[in-house]
Coordinates of C-alpha atoms in Angstrom, one line a residue:
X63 CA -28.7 -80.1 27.5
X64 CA -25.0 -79.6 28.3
X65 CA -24.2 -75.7 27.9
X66 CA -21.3 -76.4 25.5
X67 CA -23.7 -77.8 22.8
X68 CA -26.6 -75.8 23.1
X69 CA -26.0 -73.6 20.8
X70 CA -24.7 -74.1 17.2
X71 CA -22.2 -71.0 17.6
X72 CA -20.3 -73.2 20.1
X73 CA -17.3 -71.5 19.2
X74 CA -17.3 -68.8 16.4
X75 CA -19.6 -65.9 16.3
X76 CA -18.0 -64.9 12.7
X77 CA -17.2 -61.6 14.3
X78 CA -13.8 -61.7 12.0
X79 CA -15.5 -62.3 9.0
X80 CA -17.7 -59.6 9.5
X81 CA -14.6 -57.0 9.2
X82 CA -14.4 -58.5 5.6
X83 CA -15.3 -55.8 3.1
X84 CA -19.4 -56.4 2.2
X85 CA -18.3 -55.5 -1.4
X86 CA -16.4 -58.6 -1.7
X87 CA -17.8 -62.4 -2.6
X88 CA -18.7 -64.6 -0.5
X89 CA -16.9 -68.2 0.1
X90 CA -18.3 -70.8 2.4
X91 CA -16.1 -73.4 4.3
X92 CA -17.1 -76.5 5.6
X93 CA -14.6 -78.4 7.3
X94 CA -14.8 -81.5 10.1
X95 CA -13.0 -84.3 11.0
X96 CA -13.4 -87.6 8.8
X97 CA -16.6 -88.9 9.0
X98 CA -18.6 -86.2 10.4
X99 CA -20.7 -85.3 7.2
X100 CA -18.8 -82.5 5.5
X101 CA -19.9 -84.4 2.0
X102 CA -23.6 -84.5 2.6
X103 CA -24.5 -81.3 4.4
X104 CA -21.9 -79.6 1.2
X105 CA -24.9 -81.5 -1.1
X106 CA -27.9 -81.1 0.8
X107 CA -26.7 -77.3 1.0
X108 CA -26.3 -77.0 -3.0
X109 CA -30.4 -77.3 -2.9
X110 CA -30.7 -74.1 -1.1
X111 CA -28.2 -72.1 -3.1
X112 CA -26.2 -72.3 -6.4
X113 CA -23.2 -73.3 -5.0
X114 CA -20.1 -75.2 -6.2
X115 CA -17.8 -77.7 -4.3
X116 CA -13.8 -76.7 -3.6
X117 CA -12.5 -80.2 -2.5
X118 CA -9.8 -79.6 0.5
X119 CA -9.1 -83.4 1.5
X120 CA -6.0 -84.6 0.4
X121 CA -6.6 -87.3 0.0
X122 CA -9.1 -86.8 -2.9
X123 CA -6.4 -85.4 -5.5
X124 CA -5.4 -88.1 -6.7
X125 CA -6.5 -90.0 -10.0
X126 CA -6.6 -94.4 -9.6
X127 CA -7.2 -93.9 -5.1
X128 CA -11.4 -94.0 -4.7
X129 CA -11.9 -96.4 -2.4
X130 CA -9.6 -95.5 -0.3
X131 CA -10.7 -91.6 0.0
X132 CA -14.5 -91.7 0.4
X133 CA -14.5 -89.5 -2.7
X134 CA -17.8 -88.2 -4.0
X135 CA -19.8 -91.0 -6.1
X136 CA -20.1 -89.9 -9.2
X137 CA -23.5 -89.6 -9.1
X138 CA -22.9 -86.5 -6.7
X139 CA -20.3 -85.3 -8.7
X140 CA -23.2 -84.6 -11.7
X141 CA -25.9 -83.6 -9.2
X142 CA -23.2 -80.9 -7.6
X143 CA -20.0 -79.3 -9.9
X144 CA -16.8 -80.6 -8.0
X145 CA -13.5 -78.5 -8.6
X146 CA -9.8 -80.2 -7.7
X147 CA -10.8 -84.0 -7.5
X148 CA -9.1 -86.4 -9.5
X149 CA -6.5 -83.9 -10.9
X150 CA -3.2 -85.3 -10.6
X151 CA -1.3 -89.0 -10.2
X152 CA -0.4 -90.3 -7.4
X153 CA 3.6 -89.8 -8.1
X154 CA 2.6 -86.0 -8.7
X155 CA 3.7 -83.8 -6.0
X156 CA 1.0 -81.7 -3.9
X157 CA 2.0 -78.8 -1.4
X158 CA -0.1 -76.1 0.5
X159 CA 1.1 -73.3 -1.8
X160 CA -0.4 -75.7 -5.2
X161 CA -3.2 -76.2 -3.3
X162 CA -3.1 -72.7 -2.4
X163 CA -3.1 -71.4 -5.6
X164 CA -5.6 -74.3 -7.5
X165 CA -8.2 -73.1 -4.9
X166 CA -8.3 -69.5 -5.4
X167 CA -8.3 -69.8 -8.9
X168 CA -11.4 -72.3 -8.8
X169 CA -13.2 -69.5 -6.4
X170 CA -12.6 -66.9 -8.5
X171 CA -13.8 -68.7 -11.4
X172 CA -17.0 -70.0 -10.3
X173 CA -17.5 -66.7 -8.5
X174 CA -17.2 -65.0 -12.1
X175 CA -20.4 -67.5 -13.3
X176 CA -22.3 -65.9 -10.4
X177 CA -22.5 -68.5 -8.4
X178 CA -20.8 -69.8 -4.6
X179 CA -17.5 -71.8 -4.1
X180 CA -17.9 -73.9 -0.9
X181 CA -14.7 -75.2 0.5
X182 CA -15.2 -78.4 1.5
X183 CA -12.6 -81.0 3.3
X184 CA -10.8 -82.5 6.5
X185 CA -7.1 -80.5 5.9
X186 CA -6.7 -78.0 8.1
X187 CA -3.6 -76.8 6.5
X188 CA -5.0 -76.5 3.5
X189 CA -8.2 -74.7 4.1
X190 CA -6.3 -72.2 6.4
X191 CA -3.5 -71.5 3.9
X192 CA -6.6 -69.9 1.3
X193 CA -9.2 -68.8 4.3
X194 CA -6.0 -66.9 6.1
X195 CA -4.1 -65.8 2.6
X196 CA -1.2 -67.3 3.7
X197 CA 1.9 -66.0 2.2
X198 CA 3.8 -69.1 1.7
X199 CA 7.5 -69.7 1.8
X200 CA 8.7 -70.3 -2.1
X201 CA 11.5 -73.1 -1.0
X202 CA 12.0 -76.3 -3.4
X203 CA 11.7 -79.3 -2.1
X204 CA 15.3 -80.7 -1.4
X205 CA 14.6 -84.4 -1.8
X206 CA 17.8 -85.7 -0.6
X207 CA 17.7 -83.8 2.5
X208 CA 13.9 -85.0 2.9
X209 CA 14.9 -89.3 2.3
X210 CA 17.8 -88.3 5.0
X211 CA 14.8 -87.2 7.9
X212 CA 12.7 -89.9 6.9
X213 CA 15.4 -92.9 7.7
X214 CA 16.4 -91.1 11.0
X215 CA 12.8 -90.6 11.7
X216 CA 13.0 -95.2 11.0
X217 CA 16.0 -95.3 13.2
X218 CA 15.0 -93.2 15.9
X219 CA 11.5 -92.3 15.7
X220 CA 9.4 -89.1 14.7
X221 CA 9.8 -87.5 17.9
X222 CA 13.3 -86.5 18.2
X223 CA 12.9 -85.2 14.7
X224 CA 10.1 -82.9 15.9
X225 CA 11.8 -82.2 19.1
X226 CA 14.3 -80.8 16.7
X227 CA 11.7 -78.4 15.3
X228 CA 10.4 -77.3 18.4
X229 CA 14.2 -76.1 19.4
X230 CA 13.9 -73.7 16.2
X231 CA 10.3 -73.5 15.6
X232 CA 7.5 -74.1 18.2
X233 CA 4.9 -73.0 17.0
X234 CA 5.2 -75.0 13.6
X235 CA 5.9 -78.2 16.1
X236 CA 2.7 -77.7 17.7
X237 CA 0.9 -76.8 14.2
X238 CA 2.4 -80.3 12.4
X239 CA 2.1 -82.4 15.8
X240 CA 3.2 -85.8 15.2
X241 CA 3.3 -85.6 11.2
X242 CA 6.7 -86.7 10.0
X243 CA 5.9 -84.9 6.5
X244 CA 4.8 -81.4 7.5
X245 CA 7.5 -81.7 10.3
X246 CA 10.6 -82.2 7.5
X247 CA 8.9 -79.5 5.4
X248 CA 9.4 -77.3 8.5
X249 CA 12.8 -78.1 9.4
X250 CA 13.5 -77.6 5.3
X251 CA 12.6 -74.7 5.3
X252 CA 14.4 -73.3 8.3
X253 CA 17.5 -75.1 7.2
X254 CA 16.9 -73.3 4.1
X255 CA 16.1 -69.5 5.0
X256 CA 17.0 -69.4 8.7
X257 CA 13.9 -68.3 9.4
X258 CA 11.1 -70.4 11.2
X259 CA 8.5 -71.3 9.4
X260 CA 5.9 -70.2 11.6
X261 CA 7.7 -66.8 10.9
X262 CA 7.2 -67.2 7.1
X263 CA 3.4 -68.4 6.8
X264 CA 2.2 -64.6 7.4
X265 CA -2.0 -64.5 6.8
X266 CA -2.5 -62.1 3.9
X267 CA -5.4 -60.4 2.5
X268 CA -8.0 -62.8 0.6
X269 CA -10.2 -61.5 -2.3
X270 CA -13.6 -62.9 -0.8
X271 CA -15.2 -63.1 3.1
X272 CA -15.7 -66.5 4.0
X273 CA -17.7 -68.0 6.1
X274 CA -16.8 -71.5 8.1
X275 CA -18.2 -74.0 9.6
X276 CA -17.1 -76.8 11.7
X277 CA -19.4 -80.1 11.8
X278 CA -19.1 -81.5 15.4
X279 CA -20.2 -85.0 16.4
X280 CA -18.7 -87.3 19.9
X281 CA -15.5 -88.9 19.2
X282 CA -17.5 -92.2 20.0
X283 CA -20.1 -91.1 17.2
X284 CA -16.6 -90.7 14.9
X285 CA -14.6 -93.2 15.7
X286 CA -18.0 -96.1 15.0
X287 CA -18.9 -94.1 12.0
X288 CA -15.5 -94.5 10.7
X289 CA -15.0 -98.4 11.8
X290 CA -18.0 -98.7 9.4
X291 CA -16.7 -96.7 6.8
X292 CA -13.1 -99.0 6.7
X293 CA -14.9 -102.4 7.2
X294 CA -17.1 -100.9 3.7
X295 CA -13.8 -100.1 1.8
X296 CA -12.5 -103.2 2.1
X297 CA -16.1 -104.8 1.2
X298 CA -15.8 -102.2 -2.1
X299 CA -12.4 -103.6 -3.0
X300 CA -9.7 -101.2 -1.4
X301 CA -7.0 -104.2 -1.5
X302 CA -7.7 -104.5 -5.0
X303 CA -7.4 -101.0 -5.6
X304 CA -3.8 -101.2 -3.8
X305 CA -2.9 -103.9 -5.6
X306 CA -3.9 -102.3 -8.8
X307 CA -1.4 -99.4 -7.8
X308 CA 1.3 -101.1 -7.1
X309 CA 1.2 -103.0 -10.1
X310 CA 0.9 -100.1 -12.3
X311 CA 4.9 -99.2 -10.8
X312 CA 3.6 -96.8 -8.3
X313 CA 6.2 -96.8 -5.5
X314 CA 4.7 -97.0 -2.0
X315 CA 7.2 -94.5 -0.9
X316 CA 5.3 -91.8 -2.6
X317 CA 3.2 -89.2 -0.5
X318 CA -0.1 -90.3 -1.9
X319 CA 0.7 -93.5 -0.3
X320 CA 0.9 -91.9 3.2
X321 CA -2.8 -91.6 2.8
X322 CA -4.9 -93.5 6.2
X323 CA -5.8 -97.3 4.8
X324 CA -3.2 -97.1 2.0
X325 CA -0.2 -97.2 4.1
X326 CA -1.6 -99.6 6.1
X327 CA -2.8 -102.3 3.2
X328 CA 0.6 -101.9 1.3
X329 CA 2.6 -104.3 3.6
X330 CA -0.3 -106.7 3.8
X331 CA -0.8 -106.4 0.0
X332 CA 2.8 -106.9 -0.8
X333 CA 3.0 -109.7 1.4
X334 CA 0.0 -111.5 0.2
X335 CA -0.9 -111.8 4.4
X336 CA -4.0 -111.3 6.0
X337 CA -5.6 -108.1 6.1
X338 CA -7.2 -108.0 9.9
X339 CA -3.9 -106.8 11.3
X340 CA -4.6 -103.7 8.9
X341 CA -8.2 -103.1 8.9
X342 CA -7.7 -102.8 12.4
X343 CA -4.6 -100.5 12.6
X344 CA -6.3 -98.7 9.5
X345 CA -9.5 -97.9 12.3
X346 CA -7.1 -96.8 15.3
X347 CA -5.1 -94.6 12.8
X348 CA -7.9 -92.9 11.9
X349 CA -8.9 -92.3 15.4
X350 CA -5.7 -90.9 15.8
X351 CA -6.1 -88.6 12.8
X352 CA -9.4 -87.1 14.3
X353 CA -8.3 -86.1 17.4
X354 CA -5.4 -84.3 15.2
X355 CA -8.1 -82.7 12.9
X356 CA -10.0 -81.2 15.8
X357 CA -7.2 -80.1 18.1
X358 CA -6.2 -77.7 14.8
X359 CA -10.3 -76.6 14.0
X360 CA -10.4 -75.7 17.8
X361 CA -7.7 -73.0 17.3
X362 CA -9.7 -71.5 14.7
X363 CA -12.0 -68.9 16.7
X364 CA -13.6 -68.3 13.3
X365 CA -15.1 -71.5 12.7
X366 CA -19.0 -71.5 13.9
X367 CA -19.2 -74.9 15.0
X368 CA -22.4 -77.1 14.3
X369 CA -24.0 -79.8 16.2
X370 CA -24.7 -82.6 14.3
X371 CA -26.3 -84.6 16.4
X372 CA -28.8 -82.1 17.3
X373 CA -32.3 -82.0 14.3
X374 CA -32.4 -78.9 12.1
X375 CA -28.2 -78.6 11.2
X376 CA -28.8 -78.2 7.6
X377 CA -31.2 -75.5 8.4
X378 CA -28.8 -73.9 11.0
X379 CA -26.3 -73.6 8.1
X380 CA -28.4 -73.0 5.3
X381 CA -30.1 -69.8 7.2
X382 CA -26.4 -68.3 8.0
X383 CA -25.0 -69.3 4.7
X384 CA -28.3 -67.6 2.8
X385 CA -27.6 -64.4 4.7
X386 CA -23.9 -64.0 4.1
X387 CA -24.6 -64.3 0.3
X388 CA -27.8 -62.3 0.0
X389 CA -25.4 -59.6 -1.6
X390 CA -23.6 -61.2 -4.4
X391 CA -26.8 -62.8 -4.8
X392 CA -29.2 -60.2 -5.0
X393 CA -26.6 -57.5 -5.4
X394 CA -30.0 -54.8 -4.7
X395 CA -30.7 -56.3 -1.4
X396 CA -27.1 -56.4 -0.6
X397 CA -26.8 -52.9 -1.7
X398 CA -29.7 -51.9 0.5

């Protein structure tokens, strides 16, 4: 066996966690990129301890989009409690610092009914900003300025535009990468503080010790997991669901519509065309959006990284996750 997956801590020991005061609550964090199981092992999980599910996908907000967002069936949703799916429209606005803030409260809540928030999703951004405590910048969106960026970025392309934010702010350019969104919400917030943003995202203290774990498979494994997953949605009816969007007066301008196989089936939808051109670009895009997801989870030296291609992962997590919540659990033990 290659060295490099012989062992599930392939790249975390949890040594920082461990510096985590034992008196507080524990929080587990799941995180992979798309396809890679997060969903299931979250579920098969929930049988070994009394845990509720944190969604962190951003994609699964959003009321009307299903299909689109591998959500949870609903018949997982009753078998395991579900916190921050389906809570907003897809004109409502979503940022780290509302995400932030709808996570924490959700993990303090179910950690008041005794029992253990998992955080659960594929947005880096968003499962650092309430893992790390960020302290984020409290600057309004300035939606002029924004529409400006985004018709340069048409005429010109998204790389001079993050060129830009690498002259004032590396390190954010290397965080965003390629993602004309985060990028303008970088270069905003310069333009609006003079300070870089990378500058302003500080890690704070957080009132629990989590735990997190990155689900590894090949990118081969990915990318024909996910090729299966696309050709399904559009068996289950994702043009209708587009179509049903768009004729309910959402605007395909709107962030929700940014979302992998939306953006992609709004042209074709609009158009009444064929939709090969986009199942396939759909499939490539999300190839793309892996390689993005694990070039951030390999910064994170926290993340104890889990082989899921090798027999016994659930068991490998279940065994960790069982001994960093024997305390709240069985506060004696813990105590002991």
């Amino acid at each position: 066996m290659d060295a490099m997956h012989a062992d599930v801590s392939l790249k975390g020991n949890g040594a920082a966690n461990q510096s985590r005061s034992p008196r507080l609550p524990p929080l587990l964090a799941i995180v992979g990129p798309t396809a890679s199981g997060k969903t299931g092992l979250a579920l098969d999980l929930a049988g070994r301890l009394p845990i509720e599910i944190v969604n962190a996908d951003s994609r699964a907000f959003y009321r009307g989009m299903d299909v689109g967002t591998a959500k949870p069936t609903p018949a997982e949703r009753a078998r395991v409690p579900h916190h921050l799916i389906d809570i907003m429209e897809p004109d409502e606005p979503m940022s780290a610092s509302r995400f932030q803030q709808l996570a924490t409260d959700a993990i303090a809540d179910i950690h008041g009914r005794g029992r253990i928030p998992a955080l659960v999703g594929g947005t880096p951004q968003y499962v650092n900003a309430v893992v790390e405590g960020w302290r984020i910048p409290r600057v309004a969106p300035n939606e002029e300025r924004r529409r400006e960026l985004e018709r340069e970025a048409e005429t010109i392309g998204v790389a001079p535009i993050l060129a830009r934010l690498a002259a004032v702010d590396p390190e954010s350019a290397a965080r965003t990468g390629p993602n004309l969104r985060r990028i303008i919400r970088a270069l905003e917030v310069f333009e609006a503080t003079g300070v870089p943003f990378s500058k302003l995202t500080a890690r704070g203290n957080v009132p629990f010790r989590p735990l997190e774990f990155e689900l590894w498979l090949p990118r081969e494994t990915l990318y024909a997991r996910i090729d299966v997953r696309v050709d399904a949605m559009i068996a289950n009816g994702l043009a209708e669901e587009v179509r049903s969007l768009l004729a309910r007066g959402y605007d395909p301008a709107l962030p929700a519509f940014s979302s992998i196989g939306y953006r992609q089936l709004v042209p074709a939808v609009a158009a009444g065309d064929d939709f090969t051109h986009a199942i396939e670009r759909t499939k490539l895009d999300t190839h793309r959006l892996v390689r993005h997801q694990q070039t951030w989870f390999r910064r994170n030296d926290r993340l104890i990284r889990i082989d899921m291609t090798q027999a016994g992962a659930l068991e490998q997590v279940a065994e960790r996750s069982i001994a960093h919540c024997t305390g709240f659990l069985d506060p004696e033990r813990g105590a002991g």
